[in-house]
mmCIF file of C-alpha atoms and ligand atoms in Angstrom:
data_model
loop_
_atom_site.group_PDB
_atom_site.id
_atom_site.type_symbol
_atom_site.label_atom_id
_atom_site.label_comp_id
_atom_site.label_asym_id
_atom_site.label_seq_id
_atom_site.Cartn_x
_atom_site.Cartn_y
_atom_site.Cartn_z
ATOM 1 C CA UNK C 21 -17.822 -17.019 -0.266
ATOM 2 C CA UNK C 22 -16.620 -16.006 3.110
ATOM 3 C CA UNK C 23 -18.986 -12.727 4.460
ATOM 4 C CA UNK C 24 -17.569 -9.030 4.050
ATOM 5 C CA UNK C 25 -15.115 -8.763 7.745
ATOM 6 C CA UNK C 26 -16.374 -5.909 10.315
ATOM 7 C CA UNK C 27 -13.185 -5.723 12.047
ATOM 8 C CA UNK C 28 -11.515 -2.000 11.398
ATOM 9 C CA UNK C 29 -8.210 -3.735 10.992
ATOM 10 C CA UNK C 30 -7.179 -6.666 8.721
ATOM 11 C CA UNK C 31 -4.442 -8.161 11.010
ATOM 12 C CA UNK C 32 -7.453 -8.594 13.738
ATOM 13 C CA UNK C 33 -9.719 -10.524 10.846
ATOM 14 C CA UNK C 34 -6.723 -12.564 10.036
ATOM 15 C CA UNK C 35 -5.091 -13.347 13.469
ATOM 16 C CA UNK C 36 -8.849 -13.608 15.343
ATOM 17 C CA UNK C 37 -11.823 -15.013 12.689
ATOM 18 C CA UNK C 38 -8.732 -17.775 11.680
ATOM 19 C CA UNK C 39 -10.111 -16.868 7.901
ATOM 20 C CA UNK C 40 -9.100 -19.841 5.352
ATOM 21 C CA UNK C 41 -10.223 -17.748 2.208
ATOM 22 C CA UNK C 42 -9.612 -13.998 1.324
ATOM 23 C CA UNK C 43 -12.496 -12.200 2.097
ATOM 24 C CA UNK C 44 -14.730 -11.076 -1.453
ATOM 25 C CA UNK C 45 -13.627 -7.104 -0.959
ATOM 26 C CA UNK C 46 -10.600 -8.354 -1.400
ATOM 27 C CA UNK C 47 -10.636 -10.402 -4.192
ATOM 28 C CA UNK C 48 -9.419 -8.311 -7.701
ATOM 29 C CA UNK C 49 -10.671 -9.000 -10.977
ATOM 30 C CA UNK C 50 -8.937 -11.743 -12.957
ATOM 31 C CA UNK C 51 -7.142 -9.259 -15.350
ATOM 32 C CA UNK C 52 -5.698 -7.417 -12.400
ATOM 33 C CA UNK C 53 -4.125 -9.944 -10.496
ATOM 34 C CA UNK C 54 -0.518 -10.604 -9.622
ATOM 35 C CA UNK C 55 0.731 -13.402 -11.515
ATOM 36 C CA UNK C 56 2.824 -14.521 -9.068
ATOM 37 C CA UNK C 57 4.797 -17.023 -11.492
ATOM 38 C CA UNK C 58 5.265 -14.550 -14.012
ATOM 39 C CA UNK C 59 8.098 -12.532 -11.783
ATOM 40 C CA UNK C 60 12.332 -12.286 -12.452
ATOM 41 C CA UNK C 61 14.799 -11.860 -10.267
ATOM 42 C CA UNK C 62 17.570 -9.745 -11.644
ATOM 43 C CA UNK C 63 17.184 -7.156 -9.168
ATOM 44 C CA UNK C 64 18.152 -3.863 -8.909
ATOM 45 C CA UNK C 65 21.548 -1.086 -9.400
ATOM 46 C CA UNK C 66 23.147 -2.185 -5.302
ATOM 47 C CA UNK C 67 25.428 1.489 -5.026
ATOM 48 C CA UNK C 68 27.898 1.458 -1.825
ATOM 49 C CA UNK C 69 27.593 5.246 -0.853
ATOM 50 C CA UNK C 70 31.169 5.013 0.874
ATOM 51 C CA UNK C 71 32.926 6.713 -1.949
ATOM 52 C CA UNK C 72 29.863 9.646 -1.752
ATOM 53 C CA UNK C 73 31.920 11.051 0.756
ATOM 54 C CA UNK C 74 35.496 11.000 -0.590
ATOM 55 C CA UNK C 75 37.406 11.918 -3.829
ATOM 56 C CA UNK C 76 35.025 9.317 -5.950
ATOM 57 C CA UNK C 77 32.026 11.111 -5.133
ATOM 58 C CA UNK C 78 31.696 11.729 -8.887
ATOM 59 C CA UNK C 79 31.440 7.901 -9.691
ATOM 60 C CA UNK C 80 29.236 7.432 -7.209
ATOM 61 C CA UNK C 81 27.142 10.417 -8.605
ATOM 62 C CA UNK C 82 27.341 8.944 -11.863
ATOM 63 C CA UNK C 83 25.529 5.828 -10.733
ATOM 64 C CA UNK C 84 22.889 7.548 -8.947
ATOM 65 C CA UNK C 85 21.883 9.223 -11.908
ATOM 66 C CA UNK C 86 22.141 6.377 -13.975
ATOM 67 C CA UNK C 87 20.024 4.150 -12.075
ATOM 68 C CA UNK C 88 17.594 7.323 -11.689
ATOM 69 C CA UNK C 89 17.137 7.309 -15.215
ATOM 70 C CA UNK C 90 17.443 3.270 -16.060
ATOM 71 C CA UNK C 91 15.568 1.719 -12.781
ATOM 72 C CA UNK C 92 13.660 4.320 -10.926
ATOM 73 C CA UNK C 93 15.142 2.226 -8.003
ATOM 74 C CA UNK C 94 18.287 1.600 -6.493
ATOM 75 C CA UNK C 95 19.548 -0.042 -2.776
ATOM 76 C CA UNK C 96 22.149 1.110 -1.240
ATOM 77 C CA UNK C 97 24.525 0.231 1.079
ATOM 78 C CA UNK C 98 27.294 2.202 3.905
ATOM 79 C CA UNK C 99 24.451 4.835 4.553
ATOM 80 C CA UNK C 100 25.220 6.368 7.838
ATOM 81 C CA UNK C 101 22.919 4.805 9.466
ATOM 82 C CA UNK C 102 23.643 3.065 12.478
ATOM 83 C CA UNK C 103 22.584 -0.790 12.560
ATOM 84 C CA UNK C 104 21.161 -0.510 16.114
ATOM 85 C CA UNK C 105 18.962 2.098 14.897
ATOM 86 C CA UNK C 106 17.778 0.117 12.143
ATOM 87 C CA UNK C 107 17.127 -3.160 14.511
ATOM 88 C CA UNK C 108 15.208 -0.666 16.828
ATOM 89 C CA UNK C 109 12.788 0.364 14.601
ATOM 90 C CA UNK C 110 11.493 -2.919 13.093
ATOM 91 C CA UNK C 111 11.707 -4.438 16.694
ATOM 92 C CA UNK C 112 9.377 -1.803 17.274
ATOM 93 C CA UNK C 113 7.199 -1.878 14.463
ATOM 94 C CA UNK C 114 6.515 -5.801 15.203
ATOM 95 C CA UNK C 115 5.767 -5.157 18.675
ATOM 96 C CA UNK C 116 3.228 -1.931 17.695
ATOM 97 C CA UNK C 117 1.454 -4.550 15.752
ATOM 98 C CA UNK C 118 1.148 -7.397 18.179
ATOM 99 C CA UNK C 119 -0.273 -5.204 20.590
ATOM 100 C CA UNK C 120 -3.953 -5.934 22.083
ATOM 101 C CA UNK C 121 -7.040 -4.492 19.468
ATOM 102 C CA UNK C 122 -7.928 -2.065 21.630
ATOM 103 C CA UNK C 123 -4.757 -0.865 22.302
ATOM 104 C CA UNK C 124 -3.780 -0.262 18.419
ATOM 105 C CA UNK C 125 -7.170 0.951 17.874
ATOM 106 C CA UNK C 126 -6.576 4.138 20.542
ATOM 107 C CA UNK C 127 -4.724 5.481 16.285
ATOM 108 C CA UNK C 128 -7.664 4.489 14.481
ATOM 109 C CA UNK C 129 -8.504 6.800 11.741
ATOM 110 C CA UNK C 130 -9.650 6.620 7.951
ATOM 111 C CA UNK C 131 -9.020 10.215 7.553
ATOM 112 C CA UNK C 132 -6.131 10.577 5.245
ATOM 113 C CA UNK C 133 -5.379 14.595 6.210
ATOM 114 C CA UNK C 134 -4.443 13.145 9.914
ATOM 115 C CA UNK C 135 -1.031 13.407 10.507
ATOM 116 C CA UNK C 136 -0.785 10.136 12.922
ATOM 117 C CA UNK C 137 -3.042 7.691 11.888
ATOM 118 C CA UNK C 138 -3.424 3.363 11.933
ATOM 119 C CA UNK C 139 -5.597 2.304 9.017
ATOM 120 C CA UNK C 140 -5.852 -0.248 6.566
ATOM 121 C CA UNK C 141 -5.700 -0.935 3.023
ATOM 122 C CA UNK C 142 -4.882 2.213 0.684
ATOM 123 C CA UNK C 143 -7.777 4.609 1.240
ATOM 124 C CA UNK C 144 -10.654 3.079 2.166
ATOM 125 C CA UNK C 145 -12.811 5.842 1.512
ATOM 126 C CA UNK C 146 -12.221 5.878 -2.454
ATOM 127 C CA UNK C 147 -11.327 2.269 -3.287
ATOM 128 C CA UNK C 148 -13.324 -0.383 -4.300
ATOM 129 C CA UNK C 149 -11.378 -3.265 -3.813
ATOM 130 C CA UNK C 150 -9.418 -3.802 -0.036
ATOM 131 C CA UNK C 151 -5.835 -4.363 0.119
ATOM 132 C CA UNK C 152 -3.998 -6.822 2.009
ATOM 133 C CA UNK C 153 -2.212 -4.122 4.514
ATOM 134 C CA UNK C 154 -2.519 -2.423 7.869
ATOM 135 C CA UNK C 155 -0.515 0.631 8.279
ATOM 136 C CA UNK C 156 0.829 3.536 10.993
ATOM 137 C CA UNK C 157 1.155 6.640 9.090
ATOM 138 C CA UNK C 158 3.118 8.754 10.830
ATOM 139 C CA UNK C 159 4.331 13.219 10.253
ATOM 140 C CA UNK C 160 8.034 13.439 11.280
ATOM 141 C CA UNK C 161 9.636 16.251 10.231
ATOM 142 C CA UNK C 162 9.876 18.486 12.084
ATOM 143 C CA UNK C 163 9.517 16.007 14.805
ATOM 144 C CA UNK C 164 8.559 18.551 17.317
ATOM 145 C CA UNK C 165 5.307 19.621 15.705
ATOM 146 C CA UNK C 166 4.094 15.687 15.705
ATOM 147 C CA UNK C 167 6.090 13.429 18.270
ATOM 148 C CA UNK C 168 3.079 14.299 20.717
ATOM 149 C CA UNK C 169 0.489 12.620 18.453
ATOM 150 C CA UNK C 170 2.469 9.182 18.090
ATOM 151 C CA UNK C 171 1.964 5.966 20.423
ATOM 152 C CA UNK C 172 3.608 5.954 23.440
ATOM 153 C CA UNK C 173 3.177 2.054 23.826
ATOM 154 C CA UNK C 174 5.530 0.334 23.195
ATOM 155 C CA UNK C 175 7.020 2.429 25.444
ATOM 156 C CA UNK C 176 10.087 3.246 23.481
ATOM 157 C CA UNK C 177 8.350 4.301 20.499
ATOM 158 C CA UNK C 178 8.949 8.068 20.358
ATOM 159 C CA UNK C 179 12.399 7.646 21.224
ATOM 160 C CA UNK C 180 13.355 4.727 19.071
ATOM 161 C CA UNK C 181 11.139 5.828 16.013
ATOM 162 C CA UNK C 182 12.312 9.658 16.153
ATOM 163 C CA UNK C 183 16.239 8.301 16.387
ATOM 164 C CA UNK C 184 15.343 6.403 12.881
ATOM 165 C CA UNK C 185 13.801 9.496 11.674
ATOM 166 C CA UNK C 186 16.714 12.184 12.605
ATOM 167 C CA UNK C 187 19.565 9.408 11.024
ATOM 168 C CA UNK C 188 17.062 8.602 7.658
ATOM 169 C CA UNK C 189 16.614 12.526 6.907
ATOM 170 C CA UNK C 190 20.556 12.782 7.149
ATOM 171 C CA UNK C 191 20.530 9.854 4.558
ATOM 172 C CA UNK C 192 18.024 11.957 2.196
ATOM 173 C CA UNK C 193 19.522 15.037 2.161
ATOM 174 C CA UNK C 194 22.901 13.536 0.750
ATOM 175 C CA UNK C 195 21.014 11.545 -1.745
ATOM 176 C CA UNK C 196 18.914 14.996 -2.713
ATOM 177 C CA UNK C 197 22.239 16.358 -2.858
ATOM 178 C CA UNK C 198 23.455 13.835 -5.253
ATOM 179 C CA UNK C 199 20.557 13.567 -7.371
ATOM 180 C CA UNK C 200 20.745 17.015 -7.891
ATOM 181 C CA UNK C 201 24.361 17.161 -9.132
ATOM 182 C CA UNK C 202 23.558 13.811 -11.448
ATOM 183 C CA UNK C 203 20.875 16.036 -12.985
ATOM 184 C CA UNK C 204 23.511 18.530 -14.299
ATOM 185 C CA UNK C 205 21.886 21.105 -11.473
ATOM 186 C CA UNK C 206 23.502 23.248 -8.433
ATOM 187 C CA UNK C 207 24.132 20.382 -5.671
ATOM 188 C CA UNK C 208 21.755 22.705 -3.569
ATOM 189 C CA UNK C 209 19.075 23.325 -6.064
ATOM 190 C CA UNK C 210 16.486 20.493 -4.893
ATOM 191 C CA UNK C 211 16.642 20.945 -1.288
ATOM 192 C CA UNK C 212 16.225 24.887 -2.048
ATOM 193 C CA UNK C 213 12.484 23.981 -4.002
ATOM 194 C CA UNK C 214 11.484 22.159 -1.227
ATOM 195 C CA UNK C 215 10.123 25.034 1.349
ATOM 196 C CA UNK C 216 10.679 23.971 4.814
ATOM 197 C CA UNK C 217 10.421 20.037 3.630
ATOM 198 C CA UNK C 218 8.743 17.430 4.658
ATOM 199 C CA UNK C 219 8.977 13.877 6.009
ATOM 200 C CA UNK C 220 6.467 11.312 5.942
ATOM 201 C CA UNK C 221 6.759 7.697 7.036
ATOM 202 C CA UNK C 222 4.829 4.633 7.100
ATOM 203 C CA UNK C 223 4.959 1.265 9.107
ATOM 204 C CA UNK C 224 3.082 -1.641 7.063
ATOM 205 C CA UNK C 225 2.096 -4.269 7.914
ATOM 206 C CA UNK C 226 1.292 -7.796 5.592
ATOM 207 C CA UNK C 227 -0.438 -10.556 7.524
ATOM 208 C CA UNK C 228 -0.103 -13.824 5.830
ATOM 209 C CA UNK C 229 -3.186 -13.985 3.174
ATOM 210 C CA UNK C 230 -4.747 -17.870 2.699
ATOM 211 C CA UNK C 231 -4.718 -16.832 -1.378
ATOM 212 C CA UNK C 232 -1.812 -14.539 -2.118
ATOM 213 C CA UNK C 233 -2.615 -15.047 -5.980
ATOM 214 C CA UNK C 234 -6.179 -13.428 -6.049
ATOM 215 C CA UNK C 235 -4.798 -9.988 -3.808
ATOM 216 C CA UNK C 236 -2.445 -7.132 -3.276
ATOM 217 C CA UNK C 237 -0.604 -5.714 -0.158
ATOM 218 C CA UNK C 238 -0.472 -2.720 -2.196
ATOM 219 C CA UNK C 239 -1.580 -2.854 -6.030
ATOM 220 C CA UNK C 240 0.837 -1.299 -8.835
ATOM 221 C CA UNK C 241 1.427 2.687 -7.616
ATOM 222 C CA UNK C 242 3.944 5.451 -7.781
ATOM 223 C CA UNK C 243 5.108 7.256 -5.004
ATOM 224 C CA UNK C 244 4.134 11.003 -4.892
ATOM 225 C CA UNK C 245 6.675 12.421 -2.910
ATOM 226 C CA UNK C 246 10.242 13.230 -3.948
ATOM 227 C CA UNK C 247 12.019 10.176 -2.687
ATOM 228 C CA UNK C 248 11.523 6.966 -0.728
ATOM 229 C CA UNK C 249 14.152 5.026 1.722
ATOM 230 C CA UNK C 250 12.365 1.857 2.328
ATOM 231 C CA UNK C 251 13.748 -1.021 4.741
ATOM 232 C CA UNK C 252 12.105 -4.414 4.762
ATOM 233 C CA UNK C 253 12.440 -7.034 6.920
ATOM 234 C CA UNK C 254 13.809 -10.222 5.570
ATOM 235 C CA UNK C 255 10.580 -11.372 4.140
ATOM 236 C CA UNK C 256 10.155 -11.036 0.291
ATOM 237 C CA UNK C 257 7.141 -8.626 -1.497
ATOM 238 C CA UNK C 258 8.326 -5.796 -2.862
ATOM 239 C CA UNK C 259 8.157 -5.882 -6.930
ATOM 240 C CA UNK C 260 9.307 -3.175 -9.419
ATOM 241 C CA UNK C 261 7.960 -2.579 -12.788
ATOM 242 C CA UNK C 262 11.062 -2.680 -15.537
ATOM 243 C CA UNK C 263 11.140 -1.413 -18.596
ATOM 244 C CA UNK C 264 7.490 -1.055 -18.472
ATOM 245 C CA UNK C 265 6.561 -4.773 -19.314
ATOM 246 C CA UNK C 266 7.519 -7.016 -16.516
ATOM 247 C CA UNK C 267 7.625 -7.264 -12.308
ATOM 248 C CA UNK C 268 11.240 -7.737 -10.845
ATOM 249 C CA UNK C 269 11.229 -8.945 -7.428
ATOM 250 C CA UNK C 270 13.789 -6.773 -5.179
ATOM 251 C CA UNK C 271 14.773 -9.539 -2.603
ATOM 252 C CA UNK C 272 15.771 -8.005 0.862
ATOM 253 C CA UNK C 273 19.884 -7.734 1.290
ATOM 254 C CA UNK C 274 20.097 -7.221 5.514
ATOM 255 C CA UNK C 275 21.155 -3.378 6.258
ATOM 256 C CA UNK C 276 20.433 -1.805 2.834
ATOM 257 C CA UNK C 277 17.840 0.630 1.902
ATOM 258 C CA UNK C 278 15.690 1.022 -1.114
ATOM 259 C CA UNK C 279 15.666 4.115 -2.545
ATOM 260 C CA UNK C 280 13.167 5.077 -5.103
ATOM 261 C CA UNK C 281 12.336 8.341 -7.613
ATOM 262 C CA UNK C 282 9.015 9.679 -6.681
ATOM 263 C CA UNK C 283 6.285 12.001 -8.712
ATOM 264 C CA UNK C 284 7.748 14.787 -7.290
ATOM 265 C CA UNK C 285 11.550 14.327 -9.140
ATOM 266 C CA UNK C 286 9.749 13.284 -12.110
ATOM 267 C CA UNK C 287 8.474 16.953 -12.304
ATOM 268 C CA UNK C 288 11.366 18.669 -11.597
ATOM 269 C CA UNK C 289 13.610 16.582 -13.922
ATOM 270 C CA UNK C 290 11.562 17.085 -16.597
ATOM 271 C CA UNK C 291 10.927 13.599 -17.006
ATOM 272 C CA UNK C 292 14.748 12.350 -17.180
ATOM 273 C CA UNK C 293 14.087 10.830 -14.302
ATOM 274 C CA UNK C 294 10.982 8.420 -14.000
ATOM 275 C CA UNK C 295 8.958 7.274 -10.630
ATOM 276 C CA UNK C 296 8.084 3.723 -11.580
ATOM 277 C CA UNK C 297 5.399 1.564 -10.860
ATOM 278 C CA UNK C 298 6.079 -0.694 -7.990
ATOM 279 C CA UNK C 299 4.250 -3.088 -5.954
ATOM 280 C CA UNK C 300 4.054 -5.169 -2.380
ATOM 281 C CA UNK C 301 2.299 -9.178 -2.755
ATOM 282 C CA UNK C 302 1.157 -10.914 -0.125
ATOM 283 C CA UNK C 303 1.923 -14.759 0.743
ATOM 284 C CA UNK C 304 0.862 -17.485 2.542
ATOM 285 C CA UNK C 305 3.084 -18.652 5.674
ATOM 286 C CA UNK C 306 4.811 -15.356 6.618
ATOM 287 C CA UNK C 307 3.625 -11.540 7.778
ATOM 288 C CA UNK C 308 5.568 -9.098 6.382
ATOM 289 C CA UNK C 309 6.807 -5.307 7.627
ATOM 290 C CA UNK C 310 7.813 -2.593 5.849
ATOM 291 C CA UNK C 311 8.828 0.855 6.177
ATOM 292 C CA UNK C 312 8.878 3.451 3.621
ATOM 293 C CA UNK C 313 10.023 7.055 4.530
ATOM 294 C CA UNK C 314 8.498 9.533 2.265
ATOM 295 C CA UNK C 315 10.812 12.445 1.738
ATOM 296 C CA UNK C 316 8.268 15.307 0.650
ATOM 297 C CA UNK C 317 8.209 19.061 -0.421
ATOM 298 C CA UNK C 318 6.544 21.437 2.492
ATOM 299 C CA UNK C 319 2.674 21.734 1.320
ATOM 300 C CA UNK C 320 3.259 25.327 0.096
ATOM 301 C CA UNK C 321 6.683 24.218 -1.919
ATOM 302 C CA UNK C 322 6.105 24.900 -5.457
ATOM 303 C CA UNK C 323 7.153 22.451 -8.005
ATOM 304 C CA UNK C 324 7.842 22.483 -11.185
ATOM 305 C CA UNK C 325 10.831 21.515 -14.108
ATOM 306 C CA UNK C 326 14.175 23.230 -13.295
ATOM 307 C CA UNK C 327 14.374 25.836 -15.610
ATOM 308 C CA UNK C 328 17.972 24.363 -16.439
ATOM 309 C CA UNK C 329 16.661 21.277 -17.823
ATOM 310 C CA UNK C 330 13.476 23.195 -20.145
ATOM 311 C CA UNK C 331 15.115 23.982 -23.745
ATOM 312 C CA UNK C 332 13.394 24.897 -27.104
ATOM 313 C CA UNK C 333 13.769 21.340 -27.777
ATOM 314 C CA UNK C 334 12.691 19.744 -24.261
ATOM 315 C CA UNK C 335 9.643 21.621 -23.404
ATOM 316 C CA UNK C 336 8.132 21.528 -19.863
ATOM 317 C CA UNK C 337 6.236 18.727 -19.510
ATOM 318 C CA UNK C 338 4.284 20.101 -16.560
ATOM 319 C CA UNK C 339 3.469 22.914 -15.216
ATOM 320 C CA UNK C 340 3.672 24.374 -11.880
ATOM 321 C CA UNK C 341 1.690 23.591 -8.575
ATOM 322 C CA UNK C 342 1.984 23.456 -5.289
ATOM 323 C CA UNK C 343 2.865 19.980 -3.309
ATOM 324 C CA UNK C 344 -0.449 20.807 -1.436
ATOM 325 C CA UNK C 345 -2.400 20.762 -4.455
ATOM 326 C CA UNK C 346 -0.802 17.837 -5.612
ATOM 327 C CA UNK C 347 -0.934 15.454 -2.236
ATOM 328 C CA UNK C 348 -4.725 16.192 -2.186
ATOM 329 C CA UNK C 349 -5.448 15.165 -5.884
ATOM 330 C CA UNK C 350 -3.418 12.155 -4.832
ATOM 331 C CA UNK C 351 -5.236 11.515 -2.192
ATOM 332 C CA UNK C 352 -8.593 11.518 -3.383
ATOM 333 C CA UNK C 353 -8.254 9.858 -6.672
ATOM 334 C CA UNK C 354 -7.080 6.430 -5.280
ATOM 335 C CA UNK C 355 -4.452 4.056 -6.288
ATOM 336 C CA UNK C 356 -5.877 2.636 -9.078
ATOM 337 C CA UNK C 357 -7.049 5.014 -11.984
ATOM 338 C CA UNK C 358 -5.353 7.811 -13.197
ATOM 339 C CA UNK C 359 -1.700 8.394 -13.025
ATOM 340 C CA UNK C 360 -1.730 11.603 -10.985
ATOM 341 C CA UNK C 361 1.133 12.907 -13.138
ATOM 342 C CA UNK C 362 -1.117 12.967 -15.969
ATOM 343 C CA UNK C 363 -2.838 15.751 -14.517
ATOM 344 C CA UNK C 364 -0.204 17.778 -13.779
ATOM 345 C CA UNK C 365 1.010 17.960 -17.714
ATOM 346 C CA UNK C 366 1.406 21.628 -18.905
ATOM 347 C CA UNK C 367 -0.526 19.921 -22.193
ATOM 348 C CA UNK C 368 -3.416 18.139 -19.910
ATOM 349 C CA UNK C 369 -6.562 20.170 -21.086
ATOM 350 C CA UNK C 370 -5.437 19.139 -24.549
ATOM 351 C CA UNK C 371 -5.006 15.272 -23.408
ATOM 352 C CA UNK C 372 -8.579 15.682 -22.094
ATOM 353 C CA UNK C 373 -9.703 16.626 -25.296
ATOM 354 C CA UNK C 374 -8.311 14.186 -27.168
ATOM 355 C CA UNK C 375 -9.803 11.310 -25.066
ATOM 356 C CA UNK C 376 -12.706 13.105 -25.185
ATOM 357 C CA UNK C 377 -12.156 13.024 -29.710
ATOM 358 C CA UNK C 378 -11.145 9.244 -29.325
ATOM 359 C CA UNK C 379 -14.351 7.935 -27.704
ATOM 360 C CA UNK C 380 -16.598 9.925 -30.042
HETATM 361 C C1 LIG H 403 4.683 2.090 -0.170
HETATM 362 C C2 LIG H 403 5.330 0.931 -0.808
HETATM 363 C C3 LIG H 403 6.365 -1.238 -0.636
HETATM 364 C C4 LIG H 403 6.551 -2.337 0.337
HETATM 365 O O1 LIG H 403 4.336 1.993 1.042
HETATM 366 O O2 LIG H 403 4.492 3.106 -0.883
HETATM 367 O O3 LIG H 403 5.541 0.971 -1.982
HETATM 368 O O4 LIG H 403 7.378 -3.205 0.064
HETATM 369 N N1 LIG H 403 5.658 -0.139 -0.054
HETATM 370 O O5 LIG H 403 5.868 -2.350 1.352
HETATM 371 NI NI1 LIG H 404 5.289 2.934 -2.782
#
């Protein structure tokens, strides 16, 4: 079995040590593996936002909030945001990664409370087993409080990655807006919950991997924030659970994003809306790039179910916290165990003691 890598990053191991078997810290158990046959391909609600900004707006609402509540994931098409600015920011993203070692390593952190950081895997300071990822973790919003942390080689990062940023919040704020009004709830109401908001993003990064079958670019998760806007380059990974009991493979389409329901619009809908497991596999000939913007409560927002959607009949199913409290817990628990949710239930201390019952 090939010896445990000491490189920080996993694109070095792979493009340097010329590795022709996954490493053993990556390797999962055999029940937790991918199953890479085992995957369909019918894909996910495509919604043309065009109409989102004329007289149809309603129908267009209408399918938001259906594929909220059916999917947990949608793409979406005539966004608003400009091509160029889309080409711009994977062109930069590949060259960020080909850069020299030392060069990438000048962002080097495994602390996840840094607000600029390269690292690798998930968390490597909780998890057991690695996954098959390098990533640049980036703050952006506001921009001014973090643009001075990010690379400056290449040398049109800040400018080309901010640009992306500005024209991707514009894109989340409509779809907050319209999630909002498919929930029943005052088109404002979400964005108003939020405190002074947030914006996360990440740049990953999926070297090919000698034995895609046996590891994960990232193992099943949900997303904590309120709602992701992923672009992928035109190499397949991504998978989404559906209904609960099987992976769908969500194929890129050039110049659409993929827009899922995160933890955080879980809790506010009161579970109407779920934030689905969803996955990113590995393969052999190809790396891979993808960028997820994390659109996020400030830390001191706090969440909870609109009172508008709590009845005598539908009951809060969680209580109230702040995002703060609830990014740390994420944070430290790692990908793997838990649902984070689960801990978050206004009925958790009574969960707890029924597990505790059961295994007696
Ligand atoms: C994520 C994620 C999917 C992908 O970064 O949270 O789910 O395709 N990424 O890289
Ligand atoms: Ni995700």
């Amino acid at each position: 079995m090939a010896a445990i890598s000491k490189r920080l990053l996993l694109s070095d191991l792979v493009s340097s040590d010329k590795i022709d078997q996954v490493p053993s810290n990556y390797i999962r158990p055999i029940s937790q593996r991918p199953n890479l046959q085992q995957v369909f391909h019918d894909s996910i609600p495509l919604i043309d936002l065009h109409h989102l900004y004329g007289p149809n707006r309603a129908h267009v609402v209408d399918q938001i909030g259906r594929a909220c509540r059916e999917y947990g994931f949608f793409q979406v098409k005539n966004h608003r945001v400009p091509e160029p600015t889309i080409a711009n920011m994977m062109q930069i993203a590949k060259e960020f990664f080909k850069l020299p070692e030392e060069e990438r390593l000048k962002s080097y952190s495994d602390d996840p409370t840094k607000t600029t950081r390269l690292s690798t895997s998930f968390n490597i300071r909780t998890e057991k087993v690695a996954n098959w990822r390098d990533f640049l973790r980036l703050h952006c919003y506001p921009l001014e409080n973090y643009i001075h942390e990010w690379p400056t080689n290449p040398a049109s990062f800040r400018d080309h990655v901010a640009e992306y940023c500005r024209r991707v919040r514009g894109l989340a704020l409509q779809l907050i807006e319209a999630i909002s009004e498919s929930l029943g709830l005052d088109k404002d109401y979400i964005s108003r919950q939020l405190g002074k908001h947030g914006q996360h993003m990440a740049l990953n990064y999926y070297p090919p991997c000698p034995q895609p079958d046996l590891t994960y670019g990232l193992p099943g998760h949900t997303d904590l924030n309120l709602i992701t806007i992923l672009l992928q380059d035109d190499v397949p990974g991504l998978q989404v659970l559906r209904n609960g009991d099987h992976w769908v493979a969500v194929d890129p389409v050039p110049n659409t994003f993929i827009i899922n329901i995160g933890d955080q619009i879980q809790v506010m809908s009161n579970d109407k809306y779920k934030s689905v497991l969803h996955r990113a596999v590995v393969n052999c000939d190809k790396e891979r790039i993808s960028i997820p913007t994390f659109y996020c409560p400030s830390p001191d927002a706090v969440i909870g179910p609109a009172p508008e959607l709590v009845t005598d009949d539908e009951r809060a199913v969680y209580r109230q916290f702040t995002y703060g409290e609830y990014y740390e817990k994420f944070w430290n628990r790692g990908l793997a165990t838990e649902n984070c949710l689960d801990m978050f239930m206004a009925t958790y201390l009574l969960h707890i003691i029924c597990l505790i019952n059961y295994s007696e």
